[in-house]
CSV table of C-alpha atoms in Angstrom, one decimal:
chain,number,residue,atom,x,y,z
G,27,UNK,CA,16.7,3.7,20.9
G,28,UNK,CA,19.1,5.8,18.9
G,29,UNK,CA,18.7,5.3,15.1
G,30,UNK,CA,21.1,6.3,12.4
G,31,UNK,CA,19.6,7.1,9.0
G,32,UNK,CA,22.2,6.4,6.3
G,33,UNK,CA,21.3,8.6,3.3
G,34,UNK,CA,23.5,8.6,0.2
G,35,UNK,CA,21.3,9.7,-2.7
G,36,UNK,CA,23.0,12.8,-4.1
G,37,UNK,CA,20.1,14.3,-6.0
G,38,UNK,CA,17.0,13.3,-4.0
G,39,UNK,CA,13.6,14.1,-5.3
G,40,UNK,CA,10.8,15.3,-3.1
G,41,UNK,CA,9.7,11.8,-2.1
G,42,UNK,CA,13.2,10.8,-0.8
G,43,UNK,CA,13.4,14.0,1.2
G,44,UNK,CA,9.9,13.6,2.6
G,45,UNK,CA,10.5,9.9,3.4
G,46,UNK,CA,13.6,10.9,5.4
G,47,UNK,CA,11.6,13.5,7.2
G,48,UNK,CA,8.8,11.1,7.9
G,49,UNK,CA,11.2,8.6,9.5
G,50,UNK,CA,13.0,11.3,11.5
G,51,UNK,CA,9.9,13.1,12.9
G,52,UNK,CA,7.9,10.0,13.6
G,53,UNK,CA,10.8,8.2,15.3
G,54,UNK,CA,11.5,11.3,17.4
G,55,UNK,CA,7.7,11.6,18.3
G,56,UNK,CA,7.9,8.0,19.5
G,57,UNK,CA,10.7,9.0,21.9
G,58,UNK,CA,13.7,7.8,19.9
G,59,UNK,CA,16.9,9.6,18.9
G,60,UNK,CA,17.9,10.1,15.3
G,61,UNK,CA,21.2,10.9,13.7
G,62,UNK,CA,22.0,11.1,10.0
G,63,UNK,CA,25.0,9.4,8.4
G,64,UNK,CA,25.8,11.0,5.0
G,65,UNK,CA,28.6,11.3,2.5
G,66,UNK,CA,31.1,14.1,3.2
G,67,UNK,CA,29.7,16.4,0.5
G,68,UNK,CA,26.0,15.6,1.0
G,69,UNK,CA,23.7,18.7,0.7
G,70,UNK,CA,20.5,18.5,2.7
G,71,UNK,CA,17.4,19.9,1.0
G,72,UNK,CA,15.8,20.7,4.4
G,73,UNK,CA,17.0,20.8,8.0
G,74,UNK,CA,15.8,17.7,9.9
G,75,UNK,CA,16.9,19.3,13.2
G,76,UNK,CA,18.9,16.2,14.3
G,77,UNK,CA,22.7,15.6,14.5
G,78,UNK,CA,24.7,14.7,11.3
G,79,UNK,CA,27.8,12.6,10.9
G,80,UNK,CA,29.8,13.0,7.7
G,81,UNK,CA,31.3,9.8,6.2
G,82,UNK,CA,34.4,9.7,4.0
G,83,UNK,CA,33.6,9.5,0.3
G,84,UNK,CA,31.7,11.8,-2.0
G,85,UNK,CA,28.3,11.2,-3.4
G,86,UNK,CA,27.8,10.4,-7.1
G,87,UNK,CA,25.0,11.8,-9.2
G,88,UNK,CA,23.8,10.3,-12.6
G,89,UNK,CA,21.8,13.3,-13.6
G,90,UNK,CA,22.3,14.0,-17.3
G,91,UNK,CA,24.9,11.2,-17.6
G,92,UNK,CA,24.9,8.4,-20.1
G,93,UNK,CA,26.9,5.6,-21.7
G,94,UNK,CA,30.5,5.0,-20.6
G,95,UNK,CA,30.5,7.9,-18.2
G,96,UNK,CA,27.5,6.4,-16.3
G,97,UNK,CA,29.3,3.0,-16.1
G,98,UNK,CA,32.4,4.7,-14.7
G,99,UNK,CA,30.3,6.7,-12.2
G,100,UNK,CA,28.5,3.5,-11.2
G,101,UNK,CA,31.9,1.9,-10.4
G,102,UNK,CA,32.9,5.0,-8.4
G,103,UNK,CA,29.7,5.0,-6.4
G,104,UNK,CA,30.2,1.3,-5.5
G,105,UNK,CA,33.8,2.1,-4.3
G,106,UNK,CA,32.4,4.9,-2.2
G,107,UNK,CA,29.6,2.7,-0.9
G,108,UNK,CA,32.2,0.3,0.4
G,109,UNK,CA,33.9,3.2,2.2
G,110,UNK,CA,30.6,4.3,3.7
G,111,UNK,CA,29.7,0.8,4.8
G,112,UNK,CA,33.2,0.5,6.4
G,113,UNK,CA,32.7,3.7,8.3
G,114,UNK,CA,29.3,2.7,9.5
G,115,UNK,CA,30.6,-0.6,10.7
G,116,UNK,CA,33.2,1.0,12.9
G,117,UNK,CA,30.6,3.4,14.3
G,118,UNK,CA,28.4,0.4,15.1
G,119,UNK,CA,31.4,-1.3,16.9
G,120,UNK,CA,31.6,1.8,19.1
G,121,UNK,CA,27.9,1.5,19.8
G,122,UNK,CA,27.4,5.0,18.4
G,123,UNK,CA,23.8,4.0,17.6
G,124,UNK,CA,21.4,1.2,18.4
G,125,UNK,CA,20.3,0.6,14.8
G,126,UNK,CA,20.9,1.8,11.3
G,127,UNK,CA,18.2,2.4,8.7
G,128,UNK,CA,19.0,2.7,5.0
G,129,UNK,CA,15.8,4.5,3.8
G,130,UNK,CA,15.8,3.9,0.0
G,131,UNK,CA,17.6,0.7,-0.9
G,132,UNK,CA,17.8,-1.7,-3.9
G,133,UNK,CA,19.3,-5.1,-4.5
G,134,UNK,CA,22.6,-3.2,-5.4
G,135,UNK,CA,22.9,-2.1,-1.8
G,136,UNK,CA,22.6,-5.7,-0.7
G,137,UNK,CA,25.0,-7.0,-3.3
G,138,UNK,CA,27.6,-4.5,-2.1
G,139,UNK,CA,27.0,-5.4,1.5
G,140,UNK,CA,28.3,-8.9,0.9
G,141,UNK,CA,31.7,-7.4,0.3
G,142,UNK,CA,31.7,-5.3,3.5
G,143,UNK,CA,32.2,-6.0,7.2
G,144,UNK,CA,29.0,-4.2,7.8
G,145,UNK,CA,27.2,-7.4,7.2
G,146,UNK,CA,28.6,-8.5,10.6
G,147,UNK,CA,27.3,-5.3,12.3
G,148,UNK,CA,26.7,-5.7,16.1
G,149,UNK,CA,23.6,-3.6,15.7
G,150,UNK,CA,20.6,-4.0,13.4
G,151,UNK,CA,20.9,-2.6,9.9
G,152,UNK,CA,17.6,-2.3,8.1
G,153,UNK,CA,17.5,-1.8,4.4
G,154,UNK,CA,14.1,-0.3,3.3
G,155,UNK,CA,13.2,-1.4,-0.2
G,156,UNK,CA,10.4,0.6,-1.9
G,157,UNK,CA,9.0,-2.4,-3.7
G,158,UNK,CA,10.4,-5.3,-5.8
G,159,UNK,CA,9.1,-6.1,-9.3
G,160,UNK,CA,9.3,-9.5,-11.0
G,161,UNK,CA,12.3,-8.5,-13.1
G,162,UNK,CA,14.2,-7.4,-10.0
G,163,UNK,CA,13.0,-10.3,-7.8
G,164,UNK,CA,15.6,-12.9,-8.7
G,165,UNK,CA,18.5,-10.5,-8.0
G,166,UNK,CA,16.8,-9.3,-4.8
G,167,UNK,CA,16.2,-12.9,-3.4
G,168,UNK,CA,19.7,-14.0,-4.4
G,169,UNK,CA,21.2,-11.1,-2.5
G,170,UNK,CA,18.9,-11.8,0.5
G,171,UNK,CA,19.7,-15.5,0.5
G,172,UNK,CA,23.5,-14.7,0.7
G,173,UNK,CA,22.9,-12.4,3.7
G,174,UNK,CA,20.9,-15.0,5.7
G,175,UNK,CA,23.9,-16.0,7.9
G,176,UNK,CA,24.0,-12.4,9.3
G,177,UNK,CA,21.3,-12.0,12.0
G,178,UNK,CA,21.5,-8.2,12.3
G,179,UNK,CA,20.8,-7.6,8.6
G,180,UNK,CA,17.2,-7.2,7.5
G,181,UNK,CA,15.4,-6.1,4.4
G,182,UNK,CA,12.1,-4.3,5.0
G,183,UNK,CA,10.1,-4.2,1.7
G,184,UNK,CA,7.2,-1.8,1.3
G,185,UNK,CA,4.4,-3.9,-0.1
G,186,UNK,CA,0.9,-5.2,0.6
G,187,UNK,CA,0.6,-8.5,2.4
G,188,UNK,CA,2.8,-10.6,4.5
G,189,UNK,CA,4.9,-12.4,1.8
G,190,UNK,CA,6.8,-11.2,-1.2
G,191,UNK,CA,5.9,-13.2,-4.3
G,192,UNK,CA,4.7,-15.9,-1.9
G,193,UNK,CA,8.2,-16.7,-0.8
G,194,UNK,CA,9.5,-17.3,2.7
G,195,UNK,CA,12.6,-15.4,3.5
G,196,UNK,CA,13.4,-15.1,7.2
G,197,UNK,CA,15.5,-12.0,6.7
G,198,UNK,CA,12.9,-10.2,4.6
G,199,UNK,CA,10.0,-8.3,6.4
G,200,UNK,CA,7.0,-6.9,4.5
G,201,UNK,CA,5.8,-3.5,5.8
G,202,UNK,CA,2.7,-1.6,4.7
G,203,UNK,CA,3.7,1.8,3.2
G,204,UNK,CA,3.1,5.0,5.1
G,205,UNK,CA,1.4,8.2,3.9
G,206,UNK,CA,3.0,11.5,3.4
G,207,UNK,CA,1.5,14.3,5.5
G,208,UNK,CA,1.3,18.1,5.1
G,209,UNK,CA,3.7,18.6,8.0
G,210,UNK,CA,4.2,22.4,7.7
G,211,UNK,CA,0.6,23.3,7.1
G,212,UNK,CA,-2.2,24.0,9.5
G,213,UNK,CA,-5.3,21.7,9.0
G,214,UNK,CA,-7.4,24.6,7.7
G,215,UNK,CA,-4.7,25.3,5.0
G,216,UNK,CA,-5.7,22.1,3.1
G,217,UNK,CA,-8.5,22.9,0.6
G,218,UNK,CA,-11.7,21.3,1.8
G,219,UNK,CA,-13.4,18.9,-0.6
G,220,UNK,CA,-15.8,20.5,-3.0
G,221,UNK,CA,-19.4,19.3,-2.3
G,222,UNK,CA,-22.6,18.9,-4.4
G,223,UNK,CA,-23.6,22.5,-4.1
G,224,UNK,CA,-20.2,24.0,-4.7
G,225,UNK,CA,-20.1,26.0,-8.0
G,226,UNK,CA,-16.4,26.8,-8.0
G,227,UNK,CA,-14.1,24.9,-10.5
G,228,UNK,CA,-13.1,21.4,-9.4
G,229,UNK,CA,-9.3,21.6,-9.4
G,230,UNK,CA,-7.4,18.5,-10.4
G,231,UNK,CA,-3.7,18.1,-9.9
G,232,UNK,CA,-1.1,16.1,-11.8
G,233,UNK,CA,2.1,16.2,-9.8
G,234,UNK,CA,5.6,14.7,-9.5
G,235,UNK,CA,8.6,13.9,-11.5
G,236,UNK,CA,7.8,14.0,-15.2
G,237,UNK,CA,8.9,11.1,-17.3
G,238,UNK,CA,7.7,10.3,-20.8
G,239,UNK,CA,6.4,6.9,-19.7
G,240,UNK,CA,3.7,8.8,-17.7
G,241,UNK,CA,1.9,9.5,-21.0
G,242,UNK,CA,1.0,13.1,-20.2
G,243,UNK,CA,0.0,13.8,-23.8
G,244,UNK,CA,-2.6,11.0,-23.7
G,245,UNK,CA,-4.1,12.2,-20.5
G,246,UNK,CA,-4.3,15.9,-21.6
G,247,UNK,CA,-6.2,14.9,-24.7
G,248,UNK,CA,-8.5,12.8,-22.6
G,249,UNK,CA,-9.1,15.6,-20.2
G,250,UNK,CA,-9.7,18.3,-22.8
G,251,UNK,CA,-12.1,16.1,-24.9
G,252,UNK,CA,-14.3,15.3,-21.9
G,253,UNK,CA,-17.8,16.6,-21.4
G,254,UNK,CA,-18.2,18.0,-17.8
G,255,UNK,CA,-21.3,19.1,-15.9
G,256,UNK,CA,-19.3,21.5,-13.7
G,257,UNK,CA,-16.4,23.9,-14.1
G,258,UNK,CA,-13.0,22.1,-13.9
G,259,UNK,CA,-9.4,23.2,-14.0
G,260,UNK,CA,-6.2,21.1,-14.3
G,261,UNK,CA,-2.8,21.9,-12.7
G,262,UNK,CA,0.2,20.1,-14.1
G,263,UNK,CA,3.4,20.3,-12.2
G,264,UNK,CA,6.5,18.4,-13.2
G,265,UNK,CA,10.2,18.3,-12.2
G,266,UNK,CA,12.6,16.7,-14.7
G,267,UNK,CA,15.8,14.8,-14.1
G,268,UNK,CA,17.4,14.6,-17.6
G,269,UNK,CA,17.5,16.9,-20.7
G,270,UNK,CA,15.2,14.6,-22.8
G,271,UNK,CA,12.4,14.6,-20.3
G,272,UNK,CA,12.8,18.4,-19.8
G,273,UNK,CA,12.6,19.0,-23.5
G,274,UNK,CA,9.5,16.8,-23.9
G,275,UNK,CA,7.8,18.5,-21.0
G,276,UNK,CA,8.5,21.9,-22.5
G,277,UNK,CA,7.1,20.7,-25.8
G,278,UNK,CA,3.8,19.7,-24.0
G,279,UNK,CA,3.7,23.1,-22.2
G,280,UNK,CA,4.0,24.9,-25.5
G,281,UNK,CA,1.4,22.7,-27.2
G,282,UNK,CA,-1.3,23.6,-24.6
G,283,UNK,CA,-0.2,27.1,-23.7
G,284,UNK,CA,-3.0,29.7,-23.7
G,285,UNK,CA,-5.7,27.5,-22.3
G,286,UNK,CA,-7.5,28.9,-19.3
G,287,UNK,CA,-8.4,25.4,-18.0
G,288,UNK,CA,-4.9,24.1,-17.9
G,289,UNK,CA,-2.0,25.5,-15.9
G,290,UNK,CA,1.6,24.2,-16.0
G,291,UNK,CA,4.5,24.4,-13.6
G,292,UNK,CA,7.9,23.1,-14.7
G,293,UNK,CA,9.6,23.2,-11.4
G,294,UNK,CA,10.7,20.9,-8.6
G,295,UNK,CA,8.8,21.5,-5.4
G,296,UNK,CA,10.1,20.5,-1.9
G,297,UNK,CA,9.0,21.3,1.6
G,298,UNK,CA,6.3,23.8,2.3
G,299,UNK,CA,6.0,24.8,-1.4
G,300,UNK,CA,5.2,21.2,-2.4
G,301,UNK,CA,2.7,20.9,0.5
G,302,UNK,CA,0.9,24.1,-0.5
G,303,UNK,CA,0.6,23.0,-4.1
G,304,UNK,CA,-0.9,19.6,-3.1
G,305,UNK,CA,-3.2,21.2,-0.5
G,306,UNK,CA,-4.7,23.6,-3.0
G,307,UNK,CA,-6.3,21.0,-5.3
G,308,UNK,CA,-9.4,18.9,-4.9
G,309,UNK,CA,-8.2,15.6,-6.4
G,310,UNK,CA,-4.9,14.0,-7.6
G,311,UNK,CA,-4.4,12.4,-11.0
G,312,UNK,CA,-2.1,9.5,-11.7
G,313,UNK,CA,-2.7,8.5,-15.3
G,314,UNK,CA,0.7,6.8,-15.8
G,315,UNK,CA,1.0,3.1,-16.3
G,316,UNK,CA,3.8,0.6,-16.4
G,317,UNK,CA,4.0,-2.9,-15.0
G,318,UNK,CA,6.4,-1.9,-12.2
G,319,UNK,CA,3.8,0.4,-10.7
G,320,UNK,CA,2.0,-2.7,-9.5
G,321,UNK,CA,4.9,-3.6,-7.3
G,322,UNK,CA,6.6,-0.3,-6.3
G,323,UNK,CA,5.0,1.8,-3.6
G,324,UNK,CA,3.1,4.7,-5.2
G,325,UNK,CA,4.4,7.8,-3.6
G,326,UNK,CA,1.8,10.1,-5.1
G,327,UNK,CA,-1.0,7.7,-4.1
G,328,UNK,CA,0.1,7.8,-0.5
G,329,UNK,CA,0.5,11.6,-0.7
G,330,UNK,CA,-3.1,11.7,-1.8
G,331,UNK,CA,-4.2,9.6,1.2
G,332,UNK,CA,-2.1,11.8,3.6
G,333,UNK,CA,-3.6,15.0,2.2
G,334,UNK,CA,-7.1,13.3,2.1
G,335,UNK,CA,-7.5,13.9,-1.7
G,336,UNK,CA,-9.5,11.5,-3.9
G,337,UNK,CA,-7.7,10.1,-6.9
G,338,UNK,CA,-8.1,9.1,-10.6
G,339,UNK,CA,-5.4,6.5,-11.4
G,340,UNK,CA,-4.3,3.7,-13.6
G,341,UNK,CA,-5.3,0.3,-12.5
G,342,UNK,CA,-1.5,-0.6,-12.4
G,343,UNK,CA,-0.8,1.7,-9.4
G,344,UNK,CA,-1.0,-0.3,-6.2
G,345,UNK,CA,-4.4,-1.9,-7.0
G,346,UNK,CA,-4.7,-3.3,-3.5
G,347,UNK,CA,-5.5,0.2,-2.2
G,348,UNK,CA,-8.6,0.9,-4.3
G,349,UNK,CA,-9.8,-2.7,-3.7
G,350,UNK,CA,-9.9,-1.9,0.0
G,351,UNK,CA,-10.8,1.8,0.1
G,352,UNK,CA,-13.3,3.8,-2.1
G,353,UNK,CA,-11.0,6.8,-2.4
G,354,UNK,CA,-11.4,7.4,-6.2
G,355,UNK,CA,-11.6,5.7,-9.6
G,356,UNK,CA,-9.2,3.5,-11.5
G,357,UNK,CA,-9.2,3.0,-15.2
G,358,UNK,CA,-8.2,0.1,-17.3
G,359,UNK,CA,-4.8,1.1,-18.7
G,360,UNK,CA,-5.0,-1.5,-21.5
G,361,UNK,CA,-8.1,0.1,-23.1
G,362,UNK,CA,-7.9,3.3,-25.2
G,363,UNK,CA,-10.7,5.5,-24.2
G,364,UNK,CA,-11.0,4.2,-20.7
G,365,UNK,CA,-9.1,7.2,-19.3
G,366,UNK,CA,-11.4,9.8,-20.8
G,367,UNK,CA,-14.5,7.9,-19.6
G,368,UNK,CA,-13.2,7.6,-16.1
G,369,UNK,CA,-12.2,11.3,-15.9
G,370,UNK,CA,-15.7,12.2,-17.0
G,371,UNK,CA,-17.3,9.9,-14.5
G,372,UNK,CA,-15.1,11.2,-11.7
G,373,UNK,CA,-15.8,14.8,-12.4
G,374,UNK,CA,-19.5,14.5,-13.1
G,375,UNK,CA,-20.3,12.3,-10.0
G,376,UNK,CA,-17.9,14.1,-7.7
G,377,UNK,CA,-20.6,16.1,-5.8
G,378,UNK,CA,-22.5,12.9,-5.1
G,379,UNK,CA,-19.5,10.9,-4.1
G,380,UNK,CA,-17.6,13.5,-2.1
G,381,UNK,CA,-18.9,12.2,1.3
G,382,UNK,CA,-17.9,8.7,0.4
G,383,UNK,CA,-14.5,9.7,-0.7
G,384,UNK,CA,-14.0,11.8,2.6
G,385,UNK,CA,-15.1,8.9,4.8
G,386,UNK,CA,-12.9,6.3,3.0
G,387,UNK,CA,-9.9,8.6,2.9
G,388,UNK,CA,-10.2,9.1,6.6
G,389,UNK,CA,-10.1,5.3,7.0
G,390,UNK,CA,-7.1,4.9,4.8
G,391,UNK,CA,-5.4,7.8,6.5
G,392,UNK,CA,-5.8,6.1,9.8
G,393,UNK,CA,-4.6,2.7,8.6
G,394,UNK,CA,-1.6,4.0,6.7
G,395,UNK,CA,-0.5,6.7,9.1
G,396,UNK,CA,3.3,7.1,9.3
G,397,UNK,CA,3.3,6.9,13.1
G,398,UNK,CA,2.2,3.2,12.8
G,399,UNK,CA,4.9,2.6,10.2
G,400,UNK,CA,7.7,4.1,12.3
G,401,UNK,CA,6.4,2.0,15.3
G,402,UNK,CA,6.7,-1.2,13.2
G,403,UNK,CA,10.2,-0.2,12.1
G,404,UNK,CA,11.3,0.4,15.7
G,405,UNK,CA,9.7,-2.9,16.8
G,406,UNK,CA,11.7,-4.7,14.0
G,407,UNK,CA,14.9,-3.0,15.2
G,408,UNK,CA,14.2,-4.2,18.8
G,409,UNK,CA,13.5,-7.7,17.7
G,410,UNK,CA,16.9,-7.8,15.8
G,411,UNK,CA,18.9,-6.3,18.7
């Protein structure tokens, strides 16, 4: 089949870039063709090595924008989205592709689709939604219900299980999330897990987009107050998307500057640079908590699985994964002090648990491999054709 990936996010973070790459490379590996549909001014972060079609209408970024200006930009984005949908509809009529995938969607994409002829597309259009939380659910289901008369429109929600909030929606398909892989690195470039007899420092990594809700201050205090039976070092990398988060991250860096056991990197990492940073640590830390993390696919958790790194994480981050695989430790995010105790337990028992983590990570890696995800997505497109 020939797939179009419609990407319109103007300022994608590393996970959006890697997700597009995952789709492209895995679909091509399965023998399919891929072409990108993007706004006329879209700037690619990496070369996906597939054809690109430019659609009329410029992308809109909300970075650093607030208040009335954000409302006006939101309206402009919706106008442009309608132009993109119209262009995709005409390309579909010409049978330019066999199916369209919108890789990072929300209910807003679906709400806008109701106003467009694209809902009558002669080829499947699959909107991939990276999780739906209870607050969003009524809007999502309302939009899905209004699109039921259009057989080629399908919502594919990344979640765990066969039903979303125990509801039957014939045009909503639940898909298990895929892992991210170190695609540019040789297998021996990924740091092997430290074992029981290894005296080198255990390197823990805190990665991703920094937001104040991730409670980095709380985690750093918990880490630094712990009592450890082996040398340990913490690497904290963060990219920031707005001035407030950037200023807060710089405040934290200054507070803990000068410590030999903590290293900071305030920089966005994409491609090989990101992969090398993840590959160089022993374990990944996700000490952030918010109710939405129970429902939205945890990109860093599935990066850890793809790189075969054990984890310390909040019990609000995709709890289904640790219920099934012994790939690390979760702490009770509702209890002060639970984080520090869990960090201590993980570090001090790591040597004894390393073999268990390695075995369970291998099992999760196999079950969540992106090739299987791409195959399921292609099967869905064939069913809708």
